[in-house]
Amino acid sequence: MTTPRAPRVVGRDPLPAAVPGAWPARPPETWLLSVSGFTADLDADAPGKVLDAEERERAAAFVRAEDRERYVAAHLGLRQLLGAYLGVEPAAVAFTREPCPGCGGPHGRPAVPGHPLHFNMSHAGDLVLFAFAGGPVGADVEKVQPLSVVDQVTGSLHPRERAELAALPAAARPAAFARCWTRKEAYLKGIGTGLSQDPAADYVGTGVQPVPVGPWTLVDLPVGHAVPGAADGPAPDYAAALALREATRSG
């Protein structure tokens, strides 16, 4: 696999064109949304016109304004992108749920019924990451945490990953942990379990090269270009990763 390009930016780059029959052969694509930038340009009537009743109800349930703003921006952005890929208006995008891989119930990954397009979404801080592919895909973006937090949660990693982090100088551990954690969450979201599966069960590595897990390829994504003030390079306070089934890999 070639080195991935930085994700395109919602609100700055042209929206994708709908190409009938292109999935699953179309290469996976990733997008980033800056919540602050997207919200600043947002039509105040957009949530009421575009989001469905369930989304509006969930948005209204958030106590903190920043959480509500992030949720609304993420779901408007998702609908905008899905509408462009599918060739429909964002408000017309219909969602369903795949079967849960654990119990088989109808509360697994979100999907668009009757279409081979798969997607995944993650948000952290000011960023929302979207991934689209012709097969199962997982994505995760995280803020790099301070060393005190890293030391508290390192025990939840695979034993080899814990050993790798312990061998690093303190200053290098937060970035290495962020690489590892985003790969791990992207993979777990891709297989559909999320963190209900023990994150210590699979080894994805903490180094600069991700380690594949079975048929899944893990890719670190540069995410700086959507962050205000970081247009010339990666944002040092964020990490992101993509997980792709073998059939959805691009070369």
Coordinates of C-alpha atoms in Angstrom, one line a residue:
M1 CA 0.0 0.0 0.0
T2 CA 1.3 3.4 -0.8
T3 CA 1.6 6.1 1.8
P4 CA -1.9 7.5 2.4
R5 CA -2.6 11.1 1.4
A6 CA -3.9 13.5 4.0
P7 CA -7.7 13.3 4.2
R8 CA -9.7 15.8 2.2
V9 CA -11.4 18.5 4.3
V10 CA -15.2 19.0 4.4
G11 CA -16.1 22.5 3.6
R12 CA -12.8 23.3 1.8
D13 CA -12.3 20.5 -0.8
P14 CA -14.9 19.7 -3.5
L15 CA -17.4 17.1 -2.5
P16 CA -17.1 13.6 -4.1
A17 CA -19.0 12.8 -7.3
A18 CA -21.5 10.0 -7.3
V19 CA -20.3 7.3 -9.6
P20 CA -22.9 4.6 -10.0
G21 CA -21.5 1.1 -9.6
A22 CA -18.1 2.3 -8.5
W23 CA -18.2 0.6 -5.1
P24 CA -16.6 -1.7 -4.0
A25 CA -13.9 -1.2 -6.6
R26 CA -13.5 2.5 -5.7
P27 CA -10.4 3.1 -3.5
P28 CA -11.2 4.0 0.2
E29 CA -11.5 7.7 0.8
T30 CA -11.1 9.7 4.0
W31 CA -12.3 13.2 5.0
L32 CA -11.8 15.5 7.9
L33 CA -14.1 18.1 9.4
S34 CA -13.1 20.9 11.7
V35 CA -16.1 21.4 14.0
S36 CA -15.3 25.1 14.7
G37 CA -14.7 25.9 11.1
F38 CA -17.7 24.0 9.8
T39 CA -20.0 25.4 12.5
A40 CA -18.9 29.0 11.8
D41 CA -20.2 28.7 8.2
L42 CA -23.3 26.7 9.1
D43 CA -26.8 27.8 8.1
A44 CA -28.7 28.0 11.4
D45 CA -31.6 26.2 9.8
A46 CA -29.5 23.3 8.6
P47 CA -30.0 20.9 11.5
G48 CA -33.8 21.2 11.4
K49 CA -33.8 20.7 7.6
V50 CA -31.2 17.9 7.2
L51 CA -31.1 15.8 10.4
D52 CA -33.8 13.2 11.0
A53 CA -36.0 13.1 14.1
E54 CA -33.8 10.7 15.9
E55 CA -30.7 12.8 15.3
R56 CA -32.4 16.0 16.4
E57 CA -33.6 14.2 19.6
R58 CA -30.1 13.0 20.4
A59 CA -28.6 16.4 19.7
A60 CA -31.1 18.1 22.0
A61 CA -30.3 15.6 24.8
F62 CA -26.7 16.8 25.2
V63 CA -26.2 18.9 28.3
R64 CA -23.0 20.6 27.2
A65 CA -23.2 22.9 24.2
E66 CA -19.8 21.8 22.8
D67 CA -21.0 18.2 22.8
R68 CA -24.2 19.1 21.0
E69 CA -22.2 21.3 18.5
R70 CA -19.8 18.4 17.7
Y71 CA -22.6 15.9 17.3
V72 CA -24.6 18.2 14.9
A73 CA -21.5 19.1 12.9
A74 CA -20.5 15.4 12.6
H75 CA -23.9 14.2 11.5
L76 CA -24.4 17.1 9.0
G77 CA -21.0 16.4 7.6
L78 CA -21.7 12.7 7.3
R79 CA -25.0 13.3 5.5
Q80 CA -23.4 15.8 3.2
L81 CA -20.7 13.3 2.2
L82 CA -23.0 10.4 1.9
G83 CA -25.5 12.4 -0.1
A84 CA -22.7 13.3 -2.6
Y85 CA -21.5 9.7 -2.9
L86 CA -25.0 8.4 -3.3
G87 CA -26.3 11.2 -5.5
V88 CA -29.2 12.2 -3.2
E89 CA -29.9 15.2 -1.0
P90 CA -28.3 14.9 2.5
A91 CA -31.7 14.9 4.2
A92 CA -32.8 11.9 2.0
V93 CA -30.0 9.6 3.2
A94 CA -31.5 6.7 5.0
F95 CA -29.7 4.7 7.7
T96 CA -30.0 1.2 9.0
R97 CA -27.9 -0.9 11.4
E98 CA -26.0 -4.1 10.6
P99 CA -26.3 -7.1 12.9
C100 CA -24.3 -6.8 16.0
P101 CA -21.3 -9.2 15.7
G102 CA -21.7 -10.2 19.3
C103 CA -25.4 -11.0 19.7
G104 CA -26.8 -10.6 16.2
G105 CA -29.2 -7.8 17.2
P106 CA -30.0 -4.8 15.0
H107 CA -27.6 -2.4 16.7
G108 CA -24.3 -2.9 14.9
R109 CA -22.5 -0.6 12.5
P110 CA -24.6 2.1 10.7
A111 CA -25.1 1.5 7.0
V112 CA -27.0 2.7 4.0
P113 CA -29.6 0.0 3.0
G114 CA -29.2 -1.5 -0.4
H115 CA -25.8 0.0 -1.2
P116 CA -22.3 -1.5 -1.1
L117 CA -20.8 1.7 0.3
H118 CA -19.4 1.2 3.9
F119 CA -18.5 4.1 6.2
N120 CA -17.2 4.9 9.6
M121 CA -16.9 8.1 11.7
S122 CA -14.8 9.2 14.7
H123 CA -14.5 12.5 16.5
A124 CA -12.1 14.0 19.0
G125 CA -11.6 17.6 20.1
D126 CA -12.2 19.9 17.0
L127 CA -11.9 17.1 14.5
V128 CA -14.3 14.6 12.9
L129 CA -12.8 11.8 10.7
F130 CA -14.9 10.1 8.0
A131 CA -13.9 7.0 6.1
F132 CA -15.7 5.5 3.0
A133 CA -14.9 2.1 1.4
G134 CA -16.4 -0.7 -0.6
G135 CA -16.1 -3.1 2.3
P136 CA -15.9 -3.0 6.1
V137 CA -13.8 0.0 7.3
G138 CA -12.9 1.5 10.7
A139 CA -11.6 4.9 11.5
D140 CA -10.4 6.6 14.7
V141 CA -9.0 10.1 15.6
E142 CA -7.8 11.0 19.0
K143 CA -6.1 13.9 20.8
V144 CA -2.6 13.0 22.0
Q145 CA -2.9 12.6 25.8
P146 CA -0.5 13.8 28.5
L147 CA 1.9 11.3 29.9
S148 CA -0.1 11.0 33.1
V149 CA -3.1 9.8 31.2
V150 CA -1.0 7.5 29.0
D151 CA 0.5 5.8 32.1
Q152 CA -3.0 5.2 33.5
V153 CA -4.4 3.5 30.5
T154 CA -1.3 1.7 29.1
G155 CA -2.3 -1.4 31.1
S156 CA -5.2 -2.0 28.7
L157 CA -2.9 -2.6 25.8
H158 CA -1.4 -5.9 24.4
P159 CA 1.6 -7.1 26.5
R160 CA 4.0 -6.4 23.6
E161 CA 2.6 -2.9 23.2
R162 CA 3.1 -2.2 26.9
A163 CA 6.7 -3.4 26.7
E164 CA 7.3 -1.2 23.7
L165 CA 6.0 1.9 25.5
A166 CA 8.0 1.1 28.7
A167 CA 11.2 1.0 26.6
L168 CA 10.6 4.5 25.3
P169 CA 11.7 7.8 26.9
A170 CA 8.8 9.5 28.7
A171 CA 8.7 12.3 26.1
A172 CA 8.1 9.8 23.3
R173 CA 5.3 7.7 24.9
P174 CA 2.3 10.0 24.4
A175 CA 2.7 10.0 20.6
A176 CA 3.5 6.3 20.5
F177 CA 0.4 5.5 22.6
A178 CA -1.8 7.6 20.4
R179 CA -0.6 5.8 17.3
C180 CA -1.3 2.4 18.9
W181 CA -4.7 3.4 20.3
T182 CA -6.1 4.9 17.1
R183 CA -5.0 1.8 15.2
K184 CA -6.6 -0.4 17.8
E185 CA -9.9 1.5 17.9
A186 CA -10.1 1.7 14.1
Y187 CA -9.7 -2.1 13.9
L188 CA -12.3 -2.8 16.6
K189 CA -14.7 -0.4 14.9
G190 CA -14.0 -2.1 11.6
I191 CA -14.9 -5.5 12.9
G192 CA -18.0 -4.1 14.5
T193 CA -17.3 -4.8 18.2
G194 CA -15.8 -1.5 19.3
L195 CA -14.3 -1.5 22.8
S196 CA -16.7 -4.3 23.9
Q197 CA -13.8 -6.5 22.7
D198 CA -10.7 -6.5 24.9
P199 CA -8.2 -4.0 23.4
A200 CA -5.4 -6.1 24.8
A201 CA -6.4 -9.1 22.6
D202 CA -4.7 -8.0 19.4
Y203 CA -1.3 -6.5 18.7
V204 CA -1.1 -3.5 16.4
G205 CA 2.2 -2.0 17.5
T206 CA 3.3 1.4 18.8
G207 CA 6.1 2.1 16.3
V208 CA 5.9 4.1 13.1
Q209 CA 4.7 1.2 11.0
P210 CA 1.3 -0.4 11.9
V211 CA 1.1 -4.1 12.3
P212 CA -1.8 -5.8 10.3
V213 CA -4.3 -7.9 12.1
G214 CA -5.5 -10.9 10.1
P215 CA -7.0 -9.7 6.9
W216 CA -7.1 -6.1 8.2
T217 CA -4.5 -3.5 7.1
L218 CA -4.0 -0.6 9.5
V219 CA -2.9 2.8 8.1
D220 CA -1.8 5.9 10.0
L221 CA -3.4 9.1 8.6
P222 CA -1.9 12.6 8.6
V223 CA -4.6 14.8 10.0
G224 CA -3.0 18.3 10.3
H225 CA -4.6 20.0 7.3
A226 CA -8.0 20.4 8.9
V227 CA -6.7 21.9 12.1
P228 CA -6.7 25.7 12.3
G229 CA -3.1 26.9 12.4
A230 CA -1.7 23.6 11.1
A231 CA -2.2 23.9 7.4
D232 CA 1.5 23.2 6.6
G233 CA 1.9 19.9 8.3
P234 CA 0.5 17.3 10.7
A235 CA -1.2 18.5 13.9
P236 CA 1.1 17.3 16.7
D237 CA -1.8 17.0 19.1
Y238 CA -3.9 14.6 17.1
A239 CA -3.4 11.0 15.7
A240 CA -5.7 9.1 13.4
A241 CA -5.8 5.7 11.8
L242 CA -7.8 3.7 9.2
A243 CA -8.5 -0.1 9.3
L244 CA -9.3 -1.8 6.0
R245 CA -10.3 -5.4 5.1
E246 CA -8.0 -6.9 2.5
A247 CA -10.6 -6.6 -0.2
T248 CA -10.9 -2.8 0.3
R249 CA -7.2 -2.0 0.1
S250 CA -5.9 0.4 -2.5
G251 CA -2.4 0.2 -3.9

